PDB file of C-alpha atoms in Angstrom:
ATOM      1  CA  UNK A   1       1.482 -11.029  11.553  1.00  0.00           C
ATOM      2  CA  UNK A   2       3.596  -8.384  10.490  1.00  0.00           C
ATOM      3  CA  UNK A   3       6.212  -7.754  13.337  1.00  0.00           C
ATOM      4  CA  UNK A   4       9.530  -4.804  13.195  1.00  0.00           C
ATOM      5  CA  UNK A   5      11.084  -5.236  14.945  1.00  0.00           C
ATOM      6  CA  UNK A   6      14.260  -2.878  16.493  1.00  0.00           C
ATOM      7  CA  UNK A   7      13.720  -1.483  13.362  1.00  0.00           C
ATOM      8  CA  UNK A   8      17.100   1.519  12.091  1.00  0.00           C
ATOM      9  CA  UNK A   9      17.236   3.802   9.332  1.00  0.00           C
ATOM     10  CA  UNK A  10      19.843   6.643   8.630  1.00  0.00           C
ATOM     11  CA  UNK A  11      20.355   8.743   5.801  1.00  0.00           C
ATOM     12  CA  UNK A  12      23.948  10.344   4.431  1.00  0.00           C
ATOM     13  CA  UNK A  13      25.313   8.623   6.736  1.00  0.00           C
ATOM     14  CA  UNK A  14      28.417   9.455   7.876  1.00  0.00           C
ATOM     15  CA  UNK A  15      28.485  12.728   6.768  1.00  0.00           C
ATOM     16  CA  UNK A  16      27.437  16.498   8.444  1.00  0.00           C
ATOM     17  CA  UNK A  17      24.334  15.721   7.068  1.00  0.00           C
ATOM     18  CA  UNK A  18      23.255  12.497   8.431  1.00  0.00           C
ATOM     19  CA  UNK A  19      19.311  12.019   9.495  1.00  0.00           C
ATOM     20  CA  UNK A  20      18.765   9.248  11.712  1.00  0.00           C
ATOM     21  CA  UNK A  21      15.020   8.875  10.596  1.00  0.00           C
ATOM     22  CA  UNK A  22      14.293   5.460  12.604  1.00  0.00           C
ATOM     23  CA  UNK A  23      16.352   3.938  16.256  1.00  0.00           C
ATOM     24  CA  UNK A  24      14.974   0.770  17.025  1.00  0.00           C
ATOM     25  CA  UNK A  25      11.408   1.035  16.404  1.00  0.00           C
ATOM     26  CA  UNK A  26       8.876  -1.190  17.030  1.00  0.00           C
ATOM     27  CA  UNK A  27       4.848  -1.548  15.683  1.00  0.00           C
ATOM     28  CA  UNK A  28       3.076  -4.617  14.694  1.00  0.00           C
ATOM     29  CA  UNK A  29      -0.105  -4.846  12.336  1.00  0.00           C
ATOM     30  CA  UNK A  30      -2.595  -6.247  12.982  1.00  0.00           C
ATOM     31  CA  UNK A  31      -4.253  -9.600  10.706  1.00  0.00           C
ATOM     32  CA  UNK A  32      -6.649  -8.648   9.020  1.00  0.00           C
ATOM     33  CA  UNK A  33      -7.208  -5.380   9.439  1.00  0.00           C
ATOM     34  CA  UNK A  34      -6.495  -1.724   7.731  1.00  0.00           C
ATOM     35  CA  UNK A  35      -3.719   0.371  10.221  1.00  0.00           C
ATOM     36  CA  UNK A  36      -3.912   3.798   7.953  1.00  0.00           C
ATOM     37  CA  UNK A  37      -0.155   5.327   8.981  1.00  0.00           C
ATOM     38  CA  UNK A  38      -0.768   8.842   9.507  1.00  0.00           C
ATOM     39  CA  UNK A  39       2.311  11.880  10.005  1.00  0.00           C
ATOM     40  CA  UNK A  40       2.995  15.376   8.329  1.00  0.00           C
ATOM     41  CA  UNK A  41       5.802  15.191   5.141  1.00  0.00           C
ATOM     42  CA  UNK A  42       9.084  14.035   6.779  1.00  0.00           C
ATOM     43  CA  UNK A  43       7.606  12.035   9.734  1.00  0.00           C
ATOM     44  CA  UNK A  44       9.134   8.494   8.340  1.00  0.00           C
ATOM     45  CA  UNK A  45       5.246   6.976   6.845  1.00  0.00           C
ATOM     46  CA  UNK A  46       6.895   6.633   3.383  1.00  0.00           C
ATOM     47  CA  UNK A  47      10.151   5.160   4.087  1.00  0.00           C
ATOM     48  CA  UNK A  48       8.462   2.760   6.431  1.00  0.00           C
ATOM     49  CA  UNK A  49       6.375   1.965   3.549  1.00  0.00           C
ATOM     50  CA  UNK A  50       9.603   2.002   1.027  1.00  0.00           C
ATOM     51  CA  UNK A  51      11.542  -0.471   3.917  1.00  0.00           C
ATOM     52  CA  UNK A  52       8.922  -3.237   4.483  1.00  0.00           C
ATOM     53  CA  UNK A  53       8.013  -3.747   0.418  1.00  0.00           C
ATOM     54  CA  UNK A  54      11.881  -3.540   0.351  1.00  0.00           C
ATOM     55  CA  UNK A  55      12.714  -0.859  -2.239  1.00  0.00           C
ATOM     56  CA  UNK A  56      14.750   0.835   1.118  1.00  0.00           C
ATOM     57  CA  UNK A  57      16.899  -1.221   2.928  1.00  0.00           C
ATOM     58  CA  UNK A  58      16.741  -1.342   6.598  1.00  0.00           C
ATOM     59  CA  UNK A  59      19.841  -0.550   8.309  1.00  0.00           C
ATOM     60  CA  UNK A  60      19.003  -3.148  11.481  1.00  0.00           C
ATOM     61  CA  UNK A  61      16.148  -4.818  12.904  1.00  0.00           C
ATOM     62  CA  UNK A  62      13.396  -7.862  12.222  1.00  0.00           C
ATOM     63  CA  UNK A  63      10.771  -7.632   9.780  1.00  0.00           C
ATOM     64  CA  UNK A  64       8.733 -10.787  10.587  1.00  0.00           C
ATOM     65  CA  UNK A  65       5.655 -10.976   8.661  1.00  0.00           C
ATOM     66  CA  UNK A  66       3.755 -14.134   8.928  1.00  0.00           C
ATOM     67  CA  UNK A  67       6.665 -15.210  11.401  1.00  0.00           C
ATOM     68  CA  UNK A  68       9.186 -15.118   8.344  1.00  0.00           C
ATOM     69  CA  UNK A  69      12.406 -12.085   8.711  1.00  0.00           C
ATOM     70  CA  UNK A  70      11.598 -10.670   5.129  1.00  0.00           C
ATOM     71  CA  UNK A  71      14.031  -7.580   6.219  1.00  0.00           C
ATOM     72  CA  UNK A  72      16.609  -8.401   3.835  1.00  0.00           C
ATOM     73  CA  UNK A  73      14.479 -10.494   1.796  1.00  0.00           C
ATOM     74  CA  UNK A  74      14.794  -8.469  -2.076  1.00  0.00           C
ATOM     75  CA  UNK A  75      11.803  -6.168  -3.505  1.00  0.00           C
ATOM     76  CA  UNK A  76      11.378  -8.994  -5.906  1.00  0.00           C
ATOM     77  CA  UNK A  77      10.953 -11.622  -3.437  1.00  0.00           C
ATOM     78  CA  UNK A  78       8.879  -9.648  -1.111  1.00  0.00           C
ATOM     79  CA  UNK A  79       6.318  -8.560  -4.109  1.00  0.00           C
ATOM     80  CA  UNK A  80       5.119 -12.893  -3.751  1.00  0.00           C
ATOM     81  CA  UNK A  81       3.960 -12.014  -0.209  1.00  0.00           C
ATOM     82  CA  UNK A  82       3.214  -8.295  -0.841  1.00  0.00           C
ATOM     83  CA  UNK A  83       0.653  -6.424  -3.248  1.00  0.00           C
ATOM     84  CA  UNK A  84       1.102  -2.236  -3.618  1.00  0.00           C
ATOM     85  CA  UNK A  85      -0.343   0.063  -5.040  1.00  0.00           C
ATOM     86  CA  UNK A  86       1.273   3.375  -5.855  1.00  0.00           C
ATOM     87  CA  UNK A  87       0.148   7.093  -5.561  1.00  0.00           C
ATOM     88  CA  UNK A  88       1.500   7.301  -9.475  1.00  0.00           C
ATOM     89  CA  UNK A  89      -1.675   5.515 -11.176  1.00  0.00           C
ATOM     90  CA  UNK A  90       1.208   4.115 -14.022  1.00  0.00           C
ATOM     91  CA  UNK A  91       2.897   2.839 -11.915  1.00  0.00           C
ATOM     92  CA  UNK A  92       1.139  -0.697 -10.647  1.00  0.00           C
ATOM     93  CA  UNK A  93       0.432  -1.273 -14.742  1.00  0.00           C
ATOM     94  CA  UNK A  94       1.638  -1.396 -17.896  1.00  0.00           C
ATOM     95  CA  UNK A  95      -0.093   1.269 -19.518  1.00  0.00           C
ATOM     96  CA  UNK A  96       1.456   0.200 -23.219  1.00  0.00           C
ATOM     97  CA  UNK A  97      -0.767  -3.447 -22.399  1.00  0.00           C
ATOM     98  CA  UNK A  98      -4.566  -4.186 -22.453  1.00  0.00           C
ATOM     99  CA  UNK A  99      -5.817  -4.911 -19.521  1.00  0.00           C
ATOM    100  CA  UNK A 100      -6.418  -8.397 -20.404  1.00  0.00           C
ATOM    101  CA  UNK A 101      -2.322  -8.342 -20.788  1.00  0.00           C
ATOM    102  CA  UNK A 102      -2.435  -6.280 -17.641  1.00  0.00           C
ATOM    103  CA  UNK A 103      -4.386  -8.749 -15.250  1.00  0.00           C
ATOM    104  CA  UNK A 104      -2.178 -11.905 -17.000  1.00  0.00           C
ATOM    105  CA  UNK A 105       0.848 -10.128 -15.723  1.00  0.00           C
ATOM    106  CA  UNK A 106      -0.559  -9.745 -12.455  1.00  0.00           C
ATOM    107  CA  UNK A 107      -0.966 -14.134 -12.703  1.00  0.00           C
ATOM    108  CA  UNK A 108       2.171 -14.766 -12.802  1.00  0.00           C
ATOM    109  CA  UNK A 109       3.573 -12.993 -10.251  1.00  0.00           C
ATOM    110  CA  UNK A 110       4.444 -16.049  -7.846  1.00  0.00           C
ATOM    111  CA  UNK A 111       5.967 -17.967 -11.124  1.00  0.00           C
ATOM    112  CA  UNK A 112       9.172 -18.449 -12.815  1.00  0.00           C
ATOM    113  CA  UNK A 113       9.379 -16.380 -16.101  1.00  0.00           C
ATOM    114  CA  UNK A 114       9.312 -18.198 -19.178  1.00  0.00           C
ATOM    115  CA  UNK A 115       8.310 -17.480 -23.075  1.00  0.00           C
ATOM    116  CA  UNK A 116       5.346 -18.449 -22.426  1.00  0.00           C
ATOM    117  CA  UNK A 117       2.261 -17.066 -24.165  1.00  0.00           C
ATOM    118  CA  UNK A 118       1.298 -14.928 -21.865  1.00  0.00           C
ATOM    119  CA  UNK A 119      -2.337 -14.886 -21.642  1.00  0.00           C
ATOM    120  CA  UNK A 120      -3.775 -18.028 -20.198  1.00  0.00           C
ATOM    121  CA  UNK A 121      -7.108 -18.533 -21.715  1.00  0.00           C
ATOM    122  CA  UNK A 122      -8.858 -20.674 -19.371  1.00  0.00           C
ATOM    123  CA  UNK A 123      -7.887 -17.954 -16.738  1.00  0.00           C
ATOM    124  CA  UNK A 124      -9.415 -15.426 -18.613  1.00  0.00           C
ATOM    125  CA  UNK A 125     -13.204 -16.226 -17.233  1.00  0.00           C
ATOM    126  CA  UNK A 126     -11.868 -15.595 -13.356  1.00  0.00           C
ATOM    127  CA  UNK A 127     -10.045 -12.611 -14.820  1.00  0.00           C
ATOM    128  CA  UNK A 128     -13.143 -11.294 -16.239  1.00  0.00           C
ATOM    129  CA  UNK A 129     -15.009 -12.002 -12.379  1.00  0.00           C
ATOM    130  CA  UNK A 130     -13.048 -10.270 -10.503  1.00  0.00           C
ATOM    131  CA  UNK A 131     -13.130  -7.210 -12.813  1.00  0.00           C
ATOM    132  CA  UNK A 132     -16.775  -7.020 -12.189  1.00  0.00           C
ATOM    133  CA  UNK A 133     -16.414  -6.811  -9.005  1.00  0.00           C
ATOM    134  CA  UNK A 134     -15.450  -3.445  -8.932  1.00  0.00           C
ATOM    135  CA  UNK A 135     -18.539  -2.071 -11.080  1.00  0.00           C
ATOM    136  CA  UNK A 136     -16.556  -0.358 -14.050  1.00  0.00           C
ATOM    137  CA  UNK A 137     -17.375  -1.897 -16.975  1.00  0.00           C
ATOM    138  CA  UNK A 138     -13.331  -3.097 -17.775  1.00  0.00           C
ATOM    139  CA  UNK A 139     -14.495  -6.178 -18.196  1.00  0.00           C
ATOM    140  CA  UNK A 140     -15.978  -4.684 -21.654  1.00  0.00           C
ATOM    141  CA  UNK A 141     -12.248  -3.342 -22.157  1.00  0.00           C
ATOM    142  CA  UNK A 142     -10.097  -6.663 -21.816  1.00  0.00           C
ATOM    143  CA  UNK A 143      -8.882  -5.410 -24.669  1.00  0.00           C
ATOM    144  CA  UNK A 144      -7.874  -1.708 -24.515  1.00  0.00           C
ATOM    145  CA  UNK A 145      -4.243  -0.860 -23.608  1.00  0.00           C
ATOM    146  CA  UNK A 146      -4.149   0.898 -20.138  1.00  0.00           C
ATOM    147  CA  UNK A 147      -3.220   3.858 -20.800  1.00  0.00           C
ATOM    148  CA  UNK A 148      -6.227   4.856 -22.546  1.00  0.00           C
ATOM    149  CA  UNK A 149      -7.869   4.179 -18.625  1.00  0.00           C
ATOM    150  CA  UNK A 150      -8.796   7.417 -16.604  1.00  0.00           C
ATOM    151  CA  UNK A 151      -6.283   7.863 -13.388  1.00  0.00           C
ATOM    152  CA  UNK A 152      -8.982   5.961 -11.187  1.00  0.00           C
ATOM    153  CA  UNK A 153      -9.983   2.738 -13.481  1.00  0.00           C
ATOM    154  CA  UNK A 154      -6.258   2.642 -13.332  1.00  0.00           C
ATOM    155  CA  UNK A 155      -6.187   2.789 -10.136  1.00  0.00           C
ATOM    156  CA  UNK A 156      -9.050   0.257  -9.621  1.00  0.00           C
ATOM    157  CA  UNK A 157      -6.621  -2.395 -11.965  1.00  0.00           C
ATOM    158  CA  UNK A 158      -4.086  -1.782 -10.155  1.00  0.00           C
ATOM    159  CA  UNK A 159      -5.917  -2.779  -6.702  1.00  0.00           C
ATOM    160  CA  UNK A 160      -7.492  -5.418  -8.289  1.00  0.00           C
ATOM    161  CA  UNK A 161      -3.753  -6.904  -9.972  1.00  0.00           C
ATOM    162  CA  UNK A 162      -2.393  -6.313  -6.383  1.00  0.00           C
ATOM    163  CA  UNK A 163      -4.529  -8.637  -4.538  1.00  0.00           C
ATOM    164  CA  UNK A 164      -5.270 -11.289  -7.486  1.00  0.00           C
ATOM    165  CA  UNK A 165      -3.392 -13.956  -5.437  1.00  0.00           C
ATOM    166  CA  UNK A 166      -4.554 -13.248  -1.995  1.00  0.00           C
ATOM    167  CA  UNK A 167      -1.167 -11.556  -0.734  1.00  0.00           C
ATOM    168  CA  UNK A 168      -0.145 -11.754   2.929  1.00  0.00           C
ATOM    169  CA  UNK A 169       0.218  -7.878   3.251  1.00  0.00           C
ATOM    170  CA  UNK A 170      -1.434  -5.077   1.048  1.00  0.00           C
ATOM    171  CA  UNK A 171       0.456  -1.320   0.606  1.00  0.00           C
ATOM    172  CA  UNK A 172      -1.677   1.489  -0.001  1.00  0.00           C
ATOM    173  CA  UNK A 173       0.798   4.015  -0.948  1.00  0.00           C
ATOM    174  CA  UNK A 174      -1.392   7.230  -0.674  1.00  0.00           C
ATOM    175  CA  UNK A 175      -3.132   5.405  -3.390  1.00  0.00           C
ATOM    176  CA  UNK A 176      -5.805   8.904  -4.327  1.00  0.00           C
ATOM    177  CA  UNK A 177      -3.882  11.558  -3.803  1.00  0.00           C
ATOM    178  CA  UNK A 178      -3.453  12.064  -7.974  1.00  0.00           C
ATOM    179  CA  UNK A 179      -7.247  11.704  -8.150  1.00  0.00           C
ATOM    180  CA  UNK A 180      -9.969  14.390  -7.932  1.00  0.00           C
ATOM    181  CA  UNK A 181     -11.860  14.075  -4.826  1.00  0.00           C
ATOM    182  CA  UNK A 182     -14.927  11.885  -6.546  1.00  0.00           C
ATOM    183  CA  UNK A 183     -12.582   9.807  -8.074  1.00  0.00           C
ATOM    184  CA  UNK A 184     -10.847   9.350  -5.174  1.00  0.00           C
ATOM    185  CA  UNK A 185     -13.849   8.372  -3.293  1.00  0.00           C
ATOM    186  CA  UNK A 186     -15.084   6.043  -5.625  1.00  0.00           C
ATOM    187  CA  UNK A 187     -11.715   4.600  -5.359  1.00  0.00           C
ATOM    188  CA  UNK A 188     -12.097   4.105  -1.366  1.00  0.00           C
ATOM    189  CA  UNK A 189     -15.480   2.974  -2.038  1.00  0.00           C
ATOM    190  CA  UNK A 190     -14.067   0.294  -4.176  1.00  0.00           C
ATOM    191  CA  UNK A 191     -10.511  -0.570  -1.879  1.00  0.00           C
ATOM    192  CA  UNK A 192     -12.525  -0.888   0.691  1.00  0.00           C
ATOM    193  CA  UNK A 193     -14.445  -3.684  -0.794  1.00  0.00           C
ATOM    194  CA  UNK A 194     -12.132  -5.465  -2.055  1.00  0.00           C
ATOM    195  CA  UNK A 195     -10.018  -5.513   1.491  1.00  0.00           C
ATOM    196  CA  UNK A 196     -13.276  -6.814   3.429  1.00  0.00           C
ATOM    197  CA  UNK A 197     -13.975  -9.279   0.912  1.00  0.00           C
ATOM    198  CA  UNK A 198     -10.675 -11.116   1.005  1.00  0.00           C
ATOM    199  CA  UNK A 199      -9.904 -10.227   4.762  1.00  0.00           C
ATOM    200  CA  UNK A 200      -6.230  -8.970   3.250  1.00  0.00           C
ATOM    201  CA  UNK A 201      -4.491  -7.098   5.940  1.00  0.00           C
ATOM    202  CA  UNK A 202      -3.262  -3.992   5.003  1.00  0.00           C
ATOM    203  CA  UNK A 203      -1.137  -1.243   5.947  1.00  0.00           C
ATOM    204  CA  UNK A 204      -2.969   2.314   3.518  1.00  0.00           C
ATOM    205  CA  UNK A 205      -0.463   5.728   3.975  1.00  0.00           C
ATOM    206  CA  UNK A 206      -3.341   8.687   3.946  1.00  0.00           C
ATOM    207  CA  UNK A 207      -2.850  12.824   4.383  1.00  0.00           C
ATOM    208  CA  UNK A 208      -7.175  12.445   4.329  1.00  0.00           C
ATOM    209  CA  UNK A 209      -8.007  12.905   7.825  1.00  0.00           C
ATOM    210  CA  UNK A 210     -11.280  11.596   7.088  1.00  0.00           C
ATOM    211  CA  UNK A 211     -10.383   8.777   4.857  1.00  0.00           C
ATOM    212  CA  UNK A 212      -7.987   7.416   7.389  1.00  0.00           C
ATOM    213  CA  UNK A 213     -10.576   7.405  10.154  1.00  0.00           C
ATOM    214  CA  UNK A 214     -13.582   6.272   7.495  1.00  0.00           C
ATOM    215  CA  UNK A 215     -11.576   3.398   5.939  1.00  0.00           C
ATOM    216  CA  UNK A 216      -9.376   1.990   8.292  1.00  0.00           C
ATOM    217  CA  UNK A 217      -9.543   0.015  11.762  1.00  0.00           C
ATOM    218  CA  UNK A 218      -6.742   1.726  13.361  1.00  0.00           C
ATOM    219  CA  UNK A 219      -4.759   5.405  12.947  1.00  0.00           C
ATOM    220  CA  UNK A 220      -0.543   5.369  13.638  1.00  0.00           C
ATOM    221  CA  UNK A 221       0.836   8.496  13.602  1.00  0.00           C
ATOM    222  CA  UNK A 222       4.082   9.110  13.016  1.00  0.00           C
ATOM    223  CA  UNK A 223       6.437  11.834  14.045  1.00  0.00           C
ATOM    224  CA  UNK A 224       9.949  12.163  13.450  1.00  0.00           C
ATOM    225  CA  UNK A 225      10.234   8.030  13.746  1.00  0.00           C
ATOM    226  CA  UNK A 226       8.828   7.365  16.411  1.00  0.00           C
ATOM    227  CA  UNK A 227       4.736   6.474  17.036  1.00  0.00           C
ATOM    228  CA  UNK A 228       2.966  10.095  18.708  1.00  0.00           C
ATOM    229  CA  UNK A 229      -0.542   8.317  18.923  1.00  0.00           C
ATOM    230  CA  UNK A 230      -1.850   5.054  18.192  1.00  0.00           C
ATOM    231  CA  UNK A 231      -5.670   4.689  18.291  1.00  0.00           C
ATOM    232  CA  UNK A 232      -8.608   2.261  16.593  1.00  0.00           C
ATOM    233  CA  UNK A 233     -10.189   4.845  14.738  1.00  0.00           C
ATOM    234  CA  UNK A 234     -13.166   4.832  15.584  1.00  0.00           C
ATOM    235  CA  UNK A 235     -12.585   5.999  19.110  1.00  0.00           C
ATOM    236  CA  UNK A 236     -11.020   9.058  17.302  1.00  0.00           C
ATOM    237  CA  UNK A 237     -11.974  12.181  15.529  1.00  0.00           C
ATOM    238  CA  UNK A 238     -10.723  14.403  12.371  1.00  0.00           C
ATOM    239  CA  UNK A 239     -10.971  17.325  14.452  1.00  0.00           C
ATOM    240  CA  UNK A 240      -8.624  15.923  17.293  1.00  0.00           C
ATOM    241  CA  UNK A 241      -5.790  14.548  14.600  1.00  0.00           C
ATOM    242  CA  UNK A 242      -6.499  18.018  12.785  1.00  0.00           C
ATOM    243  CA  UNK A 243      -5.325  19.829  16.337  1.00  0.00           C
ATOM    244  CA  UNK A 244      -2.112  17.428  16.924  1.00  0.00           C
ATOM    245  CA  UNK A 245      -0.780  18.143  12.910  1.00  0.00           C
ATOM    246  CA  UNK A 246      -1.846  21.792  13.744  1.00  0.00           C
ATOM    247  CA  UNK A 247       0.107  21.790  17.489  1.00  0.00           C
ATOM    248  CA  UNK A 248       3.068  19.494  16.163  1.00  0.00           C
ATOM    249  CA  UNK A 249       3.591  21.904  13.409  1.00  0.00           C
ATOM    250  CA  UNK A 250       3.394  24.982  15.715  1.00  0.00           C
ATOM    251  CA  UNK A 251       5.933  23.420  17.241  1.00  0.00           C
ATOM    252  CA  UNK A 252       8.083  22.787  14.361  1.00  0.00           C
ATOM    253  CA  UNK A 253       7.929  26.379  13.717  1.00  0.00           C
ATOM    254  CA  UNK A 254       9.144  27.508  17.802  1.00  0.00           C
ATOM    255  CA  UNK A 255      11.923  25.169  17.436  1.00  0.00           C
TER     256      UNK A 255
END
């Protein structure tokens, strides 16, 4: 489904501070499954997600999505096939626009830009249906500007917008990290429901070991651009993941 072949990426090239984060990196993401990418700061998980999305350009290699090499496409062209929910609750929405206008923008994602009216009235029943599935009452606030929503409501709206066109791939970029624990739980539950309802192939970055296990099918741990663990989520515990973390941190301190 998603195959990353021989991917390489360096920063500060040809300087004394050059860092080669990935070298001949390979990873395959299973279709209709949720894969959690975890690891300490600097391990490469955010860079990897940004290279898949197209916001960071790879140096070499291929990113194959449904047998098409998207590695050299612009971020805009990739967004037709890839949905994304960001860590910042305001990044996936337009705060100054209403819920209805945001939904309409997401609905026009794969269309060419025109000066036609943004909102198509015949699509409103579909927007209401999608929002009702969240069970947060957003379908009753269509004319409310998004800036007046809570962080959890904005992330839930971002999730619906990112999945409205049923993308080939959904990227969750630590999308509950900025939320309080109670709200984070609600958003994770809504995320699970949406992913399972539509069978969307998903990559989720998380610092929360419990969430990574509870809400994914597979755990991939990175360390300095390399895969050091790749297991089904049901086959590993939170305690085991934390022990691996502690060992890595101790090693880094010692070196």
